PDB file of C-alpha atoms in Angstrom:
ATOM      1  CA  UNK A1292     149.189 134.413 118.153  1.00 73.00           C
ATOM      2  CA  UNK A1293     150.942 134.224 121.363  1.00 81.00           C
ATOM      3  CA  UNK A1294     148.698 135.784 123.978  1.00 90.00           C
ATOM      4  CA  UNK A1295     148.883 136.530 128.051  1.00 94.00           C
ATOM      5  CA  UNK A1296     145.918 136.471 129.820  1.00 95.00           C
ATOM      6  CA  UNK A1297     145.470 137.356 133.490  1.00 96.00           C
ATOM      7  CA  UNK A1298     141.854 136.472 134.604  1.00 95.00           C
ATOM      8  CA  UNK A1299     141.806 138.199 137.929  1.00 95.00           C
ATOM      9  CA  UNK A1300     141.006 141.537 137.126  1.00 94.00           C
ATOM     10  CA  UNK A1301     141.296 142.542 141.102  1.00 96.00           C
ATOM     11  CA  UNK A1302     142.155 140.715 144.027  1.00 97.00           C
ATOM     12  CA  UNK A1303     142.362 141.623 147.702  1.00 97.00           C
ATOM     13  CA  UNK A1304     144.431 140.023 150.587  1.00 98.00           C
ATOM     14  CA  UNK A1305     144.677 140.943 154.615  1.00 98.00           C
ATOM     15  CA  UNK A1306     148.127 141.851 155.422  1.00 97.00           C
ATOM     16  CA  UNK A1307     150.712 139.096 156.441  1.00 97.00           C
ATOM     17  CA  UNK A1308     148.688 136.407 154.586  1.00 97.00           C
ATOM     18  CA  UNK A1309     149.199 135.010 151.360  1.00 98.00           C
ATOM     19  CA  UNK A1310     148.146 135.612 147.881  1.00 98.00           C
ATOM     20  CA  UNK A1311     148.246 133.605 144.418  1.00 98.00           C
ATOM     21  CA  UNK A1312     147.858 135.731 140.765  1.00 98.00           C
ATOM     22  CA  UNK A1313     147.064 133.690 138.258  1.00 98.00           C
ATOM     23  CA  UNK A1314     148.777 133.983 134.663  1.00 98.00           C
ATOM     24  CA  UNK A1315     148.303 131.950 131.460  1.00 97.00           C
ATOM     25  CA  UNK A1316     149.679 132.240 127.878  1.00 96.00           C
ATOM     26  CA  UNK A1317     149.681 130.901 124.748  1.00 93.00           C
ATOM     27  CA  UNK A1318     152.904 129.967 122.403  1.00 89.00           C
ATOM     28  CA  UNK A1319     154.347 127.949 120.281  1.00 86.00           C
ATOM     29  CA  UNK A1320     158.044 128.674 120.810  1.00 83.00           C
ATOM     30  CA  UNK A1321     159.952 126.745 123.288  1.00 82.00           C
ATOM     31  CA  UNK A1322     162.198 129.249 124.402  1.00 82.00           C
ATOM     32  CA  UNK A1323     161.004 132.229 126.382  1.00 88.00           C
ATOM     33  CA  UNK A1324     161.006 134.253 129.345  1.00 90.00           C
ATOM     34  CA  UNK A1325     158.368 135.154 131.560  1.00 93.00           C
ATOM     35  CA  UNK A1326     158.062 137.783 133.983  1.00 94.00           C
ATOM     36  CA  UNK A1327     155.717 139.441 136.763  1.00 96.00           C
ATOM     37  CA  UNK A1328     156.094 143.582 136.992  1.00 96.00           C
ATOM     38  CA  UNK A1329     154.323 145.538 139.919  1.00 96.00           C
ATOM     39  CA  UNK A1330     153.415 149.103 139.027  1.00 94.00           C
ATOM     40  CA  UNK A1331     152.442 150.765 142.207  1.00 92.00           C
ATOM     41  CA  UNK A1332     150.299 153.998 142.455  1.00 87.00           C
ATOM     42  CA  UNK A1333     153.327 156.005 141.260  1.00 86.00           C
ATOM     43  CA  UNK A1334     152.977 153.985 138.238  1.00 87.00           C
ATOM     44  CA  UNK A1335     156.504 153.103 137.869  1.00 88.00           C
ATOM     45  CA  UNK A1336     156.823 149.290 136.669  1.00 91.00           C
ATOM     46  CA  UNK A1337     159.070 147.210 138.683  1.00 93.00           C
ATOM     47  CA  UNK A1338     160.173 144.028 137.859  1.00 93.00           C
ATOM     48  CA  UNK A1339     159.157 141.317 140.634  1.00 95.00           C
ATOM     49  CA  UNK A1340     160.574 138.406 139.261  1.00 94.00           C
ATOM     50  CA  UNK A1341     161.591 136.300 135.993  1.00 92.00           C
ATOM     51  CA  UNK A1342     161.486 133.003 134.794  1.00 92.00           C
ATOM     52  CA  UNK A1343     163.580 131.118 132.125  1.00 88.00           C
ATOM     53  CA  UNK A1344     161.558 128.585 130.527  1.00 89.00           C
ATOM     54  CA  UNK A1345     163.867 126.193 130.037  1.00 87.00           C
ATOM     55  CA  UNK A1346     164.541 126.250 134.106  1.00 87.00           C
ATOM     56  CA  UNK A1347     162.227 123.569 135.797  1.00 85.00           C
ATOM     57  CA  UNK A1348     162.998 124.975 139.327  1.00 91.00           C
ATOM     58  CA  UNK A1349     160.534 128.208 139.823  1.00 94.00           C
ATOM     59  CA  UNK A1350     162.292 131.633 140.412  1.00 93.00           C
ATOM     60  CA  UNK A1351     162.155 133.045 143.976  1.00 93.00           C
ATOM     61  CA  UNK A1352     162.631 136.752 145.163  1.00 92.00           C
ATOM     62  CA  UNK A1353     162.038 136.720 148.619  1.00 95.00           C
ATOM     63  CA  UNK A1354     158.433 136.592 149.659  1.00 97.00           C
ATOM     64  CA  UNK A1355     157.676 136.439 145.789  1.00 97.00           C
ATOM     65  CA  UNK A1356     157.534 133.192 144.070  1.00 97.00           C
ATOM     66  CA  UNK A1357     156.306 131.514 140.956  1.00 97.00           C
ATOM     67  CA  UNK A1358     154.856 128.248 140.021  1.00 97.00           C
ATOM     68  CA  UNK A1359     155.287 127.731 136.472  1.00 96.00           C
ATOM     69  CA  UNK A1360     153.994 125.100 134.972  1.00 95.00           C
ATOM     70  CA  UNK A1361     155.296 124.616 131.266  1.00 93.00           C
ATOM     71  CA  UNK A1362     153.184 121.982 129.895  1.00 93.00           C
ATOM     72  CA  UNK A1363     150.032 123.787 131.309  1.00 95.00           C
ATOM     73  CA  UNK A1364     151.595 127.294 130.352  1.00 95.00           C
ATOM     74  CA  UNK A1365     150.614 128.699 133.500  1.00 96.00           C
ATOM     75  CA  UNK A1366     153.130 131.178 135.344  1.00 96.00           C
ATOM     76  CA  UNK A1367     151.113 132.238 138.550  1.00 98.00           C
ATOM     77  CA  UNK A1368     152.861 134.411 140.999  1.00 98.00           C
ATOM     78  CA  UNK A1369     152.930 133.960 145.098  1.00 98.00           C
ATOM     79  CA  UNK A1370     153.250 136.816 147.596  1.00 98.00           C
ATOM     80  CA  UNK A1371     153.627 135.787 150.895  1.00 98.00           C
ATOM     81  CA  UNK A1372     153.538 137.919 154.306  1.00 97.00           C
ATOM     82  CA  UNK A1373     151.727 140.340 152.176  1.00 98.00           C
ATOM     83  CA  UNK A1374     152.903 144.203 153.411  1.00 97.00           C
ATOM     84  CA  UNK A1375     150.815 147.345 152.499  1.00 97.00           C
ATOM     85  CA  UNK A1376     153.552 148.236 150.101  1.00 96.00           C
ATOM     86  CA  UNK A1377     152.617 145.077 147.843  1.00 97.00           C
ATOM     87  CA  UNK A1378     149.103 147.389 146.984  1.00 97.00           C
ATOM     88  CA  UNK A1379     149.673 147.541 143.128  1.00 96.00           C
ATOM     89  CA  UNK A1380     148.857 146.413 139.764  1.00 96.00           C
ATOM     90  CA  UNK A1381     150.622 143.324 138.512  1.00 97.00           C
ATOM     91  CA  UNK A1382     151.439 142.190 135.106  1.00 96.00           C
ATOM     92  CA  UNK A1383     152.559 139.179 133.815  1.00 96.00           C
ATOM     93  CA  UNK A1384     154.818 139.085 130.509  1.00 94.00           C
ATOM     94  CA  UNK A1385     156.277 136.940 128.334  1.00 90.00           C
ATOM     95  CA  UNK A1386     158.898 137.261 125.920  1.00 87.00           C
ATOM     96  CA  UNK A1387     160.490 135.472 123.224  1.00 81.00           C
ATOM     97  CA  UNK A1388     162.898 135.964 120.257  1.00 72.00           C
ATOM     98  CA  UNK A1389     162.512 134.844 116.792  1.00 68.00           C
ATOM     99  CA  UNK A1390     165.081 135.642 114.167  1.00 65.00           C
ATOM    100  CA  UNK A1391     166.631 138.145 116.304  1.00 63.00           C
ATOM    101  CA  UNK A1392     163.631 140.032 117.028  1.00 68.00           C
ATOM    102  CA  UNK A1393     162.280 140.473 120.590  1.00 70.00           C
ATOM    103  CA  UNK A1394     158.600 140.842 121.216  1.00 78.00           C
ATOM    104  CA  UNK A1395     157.214 140.927 124.840  1.00 85.00           C
ATOM    105  CA  UNK A1396     153.604 140.661 125.498  1.00 90.00           C
ATOM    106  CA  UNK A1397     151.687 141.919 128.631  1.00 92.00           C
ATOM    107  CA  UNK A1398     148.550 140.886 130.386  1.00 94.00           C
ATOM    108  CA  UNK A1399     145.832 143.076 131.261  1.00 93.00           C
ATOM    109  CA  UNK A1400     146.998 142.952 134.784  1.00 95.00           C
ATOM    110  CA  UNK A1401     145.720 142.167 137.994  1.00 96.00           C
ATOM    111  CA  UNK A1402     145.039 144.888 140.540  1.00 96.00           C
ATOM    112  CA  UNK A1403     145.877 143.824 144.028  1.00 97.00           C
ATOM    113  CA  UNK A1404     144.923 145.508 147.228  1.00 97.00           C
ATOM    114  CA  UNK A1405     146.730 144.552 150.708  1.00 97.00           C
ATOM    115  CA  UNK A1406     144.285 145.536 153.533  1.00 97.00           C
ATOM    116  CA  UNK A1407     145.347 146.672 157.069  1.00 95.00           C
TER     117      UNK A1407
ATOM    118  CA  UNK B 697     172.896 156.296 138.944  1.00 59.00           C
ATOM    119  CA  UNK B 698     171.616 154.131 135.834  1.00 67.00           C
ATOM    120  CA  UNK B 699     168.325 154.222 134.724  1.00 91.00           C
ATOM    121  CA  UNK B 700     165.803 155.346 131.798  1.00 94.00           C
ATOM    122  CA  UNK B 701     164.304 159.123 132.440  1.00 95.00           C
ATOM    123  CA  UNK B 702     161.398 160.152 130.550  1.00 96.00           C
ATOM    124  CA  UNK B 703     160.059 163.695 130.357  1.00 92.00           C
ATOM    125  CA  UNK B 704     157.672 165.530 130.754  1.00 91.00           C
ATOM    126  CA  UNK B 705     156.062 163.539 133.271  1.00 92.00           C
ATOM    127  CA  UNK B 706     152.512 165.316 132.437  1.00 94.00           C
ATOM    128  CA  UNK B 707     151.877 166.954 129.053  1.00 93.00           C
ATOM    129  CA  UNK B 708     148.606 168.544 127.521  1.00 92.00           C
ATOM    130  CA  UNK B 709     148.459 169.094 123.610  1.00 89.00           C
ATOM    131  CA  UNK B 710     145.754 170.346 121.818  1.00 89.00           C
ATOM    132  CA  UNK B 711     143.746 168.787 119.237  1.00 87.00           C
ATOM    133  CA  UNK B 712     145.483 168.864 115.903  1.00 87.00           C
ATOM    134  CA  UNK B 713     149.180 169.655 117.397  1.00 90.00           C
ATOM    135  CA  UNK B 714     152.375 167.283 117.092  1.00 93.00           C
ATOM    136  CA  UNK B 715     154.054 166.345 120.741  1.00 94.00           C
ATOM    137  CA  UNK B 716     157.490 164.611 121.119  1.00 95.00           C
ATOM    138  CA  UNK B 717     157.761 162.760 124.198  1.00 96.00           C
ATOM    139  CA  UNK B 718     161.494 162.197 125.555  1.00 97.00           C
ATOM    140  CA  UNK B 719     163.202 158.887 126.439  1.00 97.00           C
ATOM    141  CA  UNK B 720     166.637 159.045 127.752  1.00 97.00           C
ATOM    142  CA  UNK B 721     168.730 155.615 128.729  1.00 96.00           C
ATOM    143  CA  UNK B 722     172.417 155.468 130.248  1.00 95.00           C
ATOM    144  CA  UNK B 723     172.263 151.624 131.010  1.00 92.00           C
ATOM    145  CA  UNK B 724     173.898 151.069 127.124  1.00 91.00           C
ATOM    146  CA  UNK B 725     170.828 149.214 126.449  1.00 90.00           C
ATOM    147  CA  UNK B 726     170.507 148.166 122.672  1.00 89.00           C
ATOM    148  CA  UNK B 727     166.943 147.981 122.740  1.00 89.00           C
ATOM    149  CA  UNK B 728     164.172 150.491 123.650  1.00 93.00           C
ATOM    150  CA  UNK B 729     160.532 150.436 123.456  1.00 93.00           C
ATOM    151  CA  UNK B 730     157.583 152.482 123.697  1.00 96.00           C
ATOM    152  CA  UNK B 731     154.274 151.439 124.993  1.00 95.00           C
ATOM    153  CA  UNK B 732     150.805 152.866 125.761  1.00 96.00           C
ATOM    154  CA  UNK B 733     148.649 152.009 128.812  1.00 94.00           C
ATOM    155  CA  UNK B 734     145.230 152.818 129.261  1.00 91.00           C
ATOM    156  CA  UNK B 735     142.693 152.398 131.941  1.00 82.00           C
ATOM    157  CA  UNK B 736     142.143 148.762 132.524  1.00 73.00           C
ATOM    158  CA  UNK B 737     144.478 147.657 129.869  1.00 77.00           C
ATOM    159  CA  UNK B 738     147.597 146.051 129.717  1.00 84.00           C
ATOM    160  CA  UNK B 739     150.482 147.830 127.983  1.00 91.00           C
ATOM    161  CA  UNK B 740     150.367 147.902 123.873  1.00 92.00           C
ATOM    162  CA  UNK B 741     153.487 148.301 122.232  1.00 91.00           C
ATOM    163  CA  UNK B 742     153.757 151.012 119.724  1.00 95.00           C
ATOM    164  CA  UNK B 743     157.402 150.952 118.616  1.00 95.00           C
ATOM    165  CA  UNK B 744     160.837 149.384 119.261  1.00 92.00           C
ATOM    166  CA  UNK B 745     164.444 149.697 118.429  1.00 92.00           C
ATOM    167  CA  UNK B 746     166.679 146.923 118.473  1.00 86.00           C
ATOM    168  CA  UNK B 747     169.804 148.846 117.240  1.00 88.00           C
ATOM    169  CA  UNK B 748     170.592 152.318 116.604  1.00 93.00           C
ATOM    170  CA  UNK B 749     169.131 153.585 113.102  1.00 94.00           C
ATOM    171  CA  UNK B 750     166.716 150.957 113.357  1.00 92.00           C
ATOM    172  CA  UNK B 751     163.411 150.623 114.556  1.00 93.00           C
ATOM    173  CA  UNK B 752     160.044 148.904 113.557  1.00 91.00           C
ATOM    174  CA  UNK B 753     156.206 149.109 114.318  1.00 92.00           C
ATOM    175  CA  UNK B 754     154.621 147.850 116.780  1.00 90.00           C
ATOM    176  CA  UNK B 755     150.972 146.347 117.490  1.00 88.00           C
ATOM    177  CA  UNK B 756     149.484 150.088 117.650  1.00 93.00           C
ATOM    178  CA  UNK B 757     151.964 152.304 115.593  1.00 95.00           C
ATOM    179  CA  UNK B 758     149.363 154.298 113.694  1.00 95.00           C
ATOM    180  CA  UNK B 759     149.625 157.835 114.351  1.00 95.00           C
ATOM    181  CA  UNK B 760     152.677 157.663 116.008  1.00 97.00           C
ATOM    182  CA  UNK B 761     156.604 158.094 114.694  1.00 97.00           C
ATOM    183  CA  UNK B 762     159.807 157.686 116.187  1.00 98.00           C
ATOM    184  CA  UNK B 763     163.684 157.976 115.532  1.00 97.00           C
ATOM    185  CA  UNK B 764     166.975 156.299 117.142  1.00 97.00           C
ATOM    186  CA  UNK B 765     169.826 158.691 115.928  1.00 97.00           C
ATOM    187  CA  UNK B 766     171.389 158.065 119.264  1.00 96.00           C
ATOM    188  CA  UNK B 767     171.697 154.392 121.351  1.00 96.00           C
ATOM    189  CA  UNK B 768     170.811 156.741 124.507  1.00 97.00           C
ATOM    190  CA  UNK B 769     167.893 158.234 123.149  1.00 97.00           C
ATOM    191  CA  UNK B 770     164.433 156.952 121.649  1.00 98.00           C
ATOM    192  CA  UNK B 771     161.791 159.968 121.296  1.00 98.00           C
ATOM    193  CA  UNK B 772     158.431 159.382 120.372  1.00 97.00           C
ATOM    194  CA  UNK B 773     156.049 162.115 118.238  1.00 97.00           C
ATOM    195  CA  UNK B 774     152.414 161.522 118.576  1.00 95.00           C
ATOM    196  CA  UNK B 775     151.129 163.074 115.301  1.00 94.00           C
ATOM    197  CA  UNK B 776     147.877 164.940 114.714  1.00 88.00           C
ATOM    198  CA  UNK B 777     146.759 161.604 112.894  1.00 87.00           C
ATOM    199  CA  UNK B 778     146.396 159.709 116.508  1.00 89.00           C
ATOM    200  CA  UNK B 779     142.847 159.756 117.064  1.00 87.00           C
ATOM    201  CA  UNK B 780     142.955 159.347 120.808  1.00 90.00           C
ATOM    202  CA  UNK B 781     146.132 159.983 122.241  1.00 92.00           C
ATOM    203  CA  UNK B 782     145.268 160.692 125.751  1.00 94.00           C
ATOM    204  CA  UNK B 783     147.136 157.910 127.676  1.00 95.00           C
ATOM    205  CA  UNK B 784     149.953 157.328 129.852  1.00 95.00           C
ATOM    206  CA  UNK B 785     152.893 156.279 127.680  1.00 97.00           C
ATOM    207  CA  UNK B 786     156.086 154.067 129.045  1.00 96.00           C
ATOM    208  CA  UNK B 787     159.457 153.659 127.614  1.00 96.00           C
ATOM    209  CA  UNK B 788     161.595 150.789 128.014  1.00 94.00           C
ATOM    210  CA  UNK B 789     164.815 149.190 127.449  1.00 92.00           C
ATOM    211  CA  UNK B 790     166.630 146.136 127.117  1.00 88.00           C
ATOM    212  CA  UNK B 791     169.997 144.545 126.298  1.00 83.00           C
ATOM    213  CA  UNK B 792     168.633 142.695 123.642  1.00 66.00           C
ATOM    214  CA  UNK B 793     170.901 139.919 123.116  1.00 54.00           C
ATOM    215  CA  UNK B 794     169.748 136.650 125.159  1.00 47.00           C
ATOM    216  CA  UNK B 795     171.997 135.945 127.716  1.00 47.00           C
ATOM    217  CA  UNK B 796     171.884 135.955 131.333  1.00 45.00           C
ATOM    218  CA  UNK B 797     169.853 138.714 132.672  1.00 49.00           C
ATOM    219  CA  UNK B 798     169.667 140.862 129.651  1.00 52.00           C
ATOM    220  CA  UNK B 799     166.344 140.112 128.330  1.00 69.00           C
ATOM    221  CA  UNK B 800     164.690 141.907 131.231  1.00 80.00           C
ATOM    222  CA  UNK B 801     162.857 145.267 130.271  1.00 86.00           C
ATOM    223  CA  UNK B 802     163.435 148.221 132.524  1.00 90.00           C
ATOM    224  CA  UNK B 803     160.874 150.783 132.416  1.00 93.00           C
ATOM    225  CA  UNK B 804     161.102 154.703 132.610  1.00 94.00           C
ATOM    226  CA  UNK B 805     158.364 156.613 134.991  1.00 94.00           C
ATOM    227  CA  UNK B 806     156.048 157.237 132.091  1.00 95.00           C
ATOM    228  CA  UNK B 807     154.411 160.246 130.695  1.00 96.00           C
ATOM    229  CA  UNK B 808     150.729 161.373 130.970  1.00 95.00           C
ATOM    230  CA  UNK B 809     149.777 162.948 127.941  1.00 95.00           C
ATOM    231  CA  UNK B 810     146.203 164.475 127.933  1.00 94.00           C
ATOM    232  CA  UNK B 811     144.674 166.105 124.638  1.00 90.00           C
ATOM    233  CA  UNK B 812     142.730 169.207 125.541  1.00 85.00           C
TER     234      UNK B 812
END
């Protein structure tokens, strides 16, 4: 079975500092996609960053970057220059397609608090 | 603007009643999904639909039903058979076909259902 594990239920970081959220997954698939979603207090799920498994280069979106280690099945999110608006729940997600069926699996989330 | 809308934002239901949550998208996406989110847990898939007039059960389909008569709409009915329906419900959509940037799920703002 495919699983996604986020081992840090809660984290905090000082404003302007850098924080890394961890995510590991388990799959026997070779082609898949990985995502980080942010859920602020408004509860709207917002895509932060995505990574295709076939790409070796780590994805980057402004202050957000990932460290994708395919062999280790690890997909951590680094937030640089943390801002108060980054306070949110962060979910790691995995997507694969088997015989035309698309399946998304989410981790249990990491609650990040950015401190002023 | 393109997006996903869910209504209502808050919904109250008496025990024993069925209730329907609305989800509409104007993104021209093929696939739509319903997730349930409970405190301290990640998203759990209830039902998904890859194409009009077709849908499949997710991991926690018992006590729920869906229909997909139109591409834009994927309503979820929470029936009286659902033992613990109080939760936050999120609808999402994606373009289904695996191509650049079409695998990403986009989420609606959610509906908070409370059973009285």
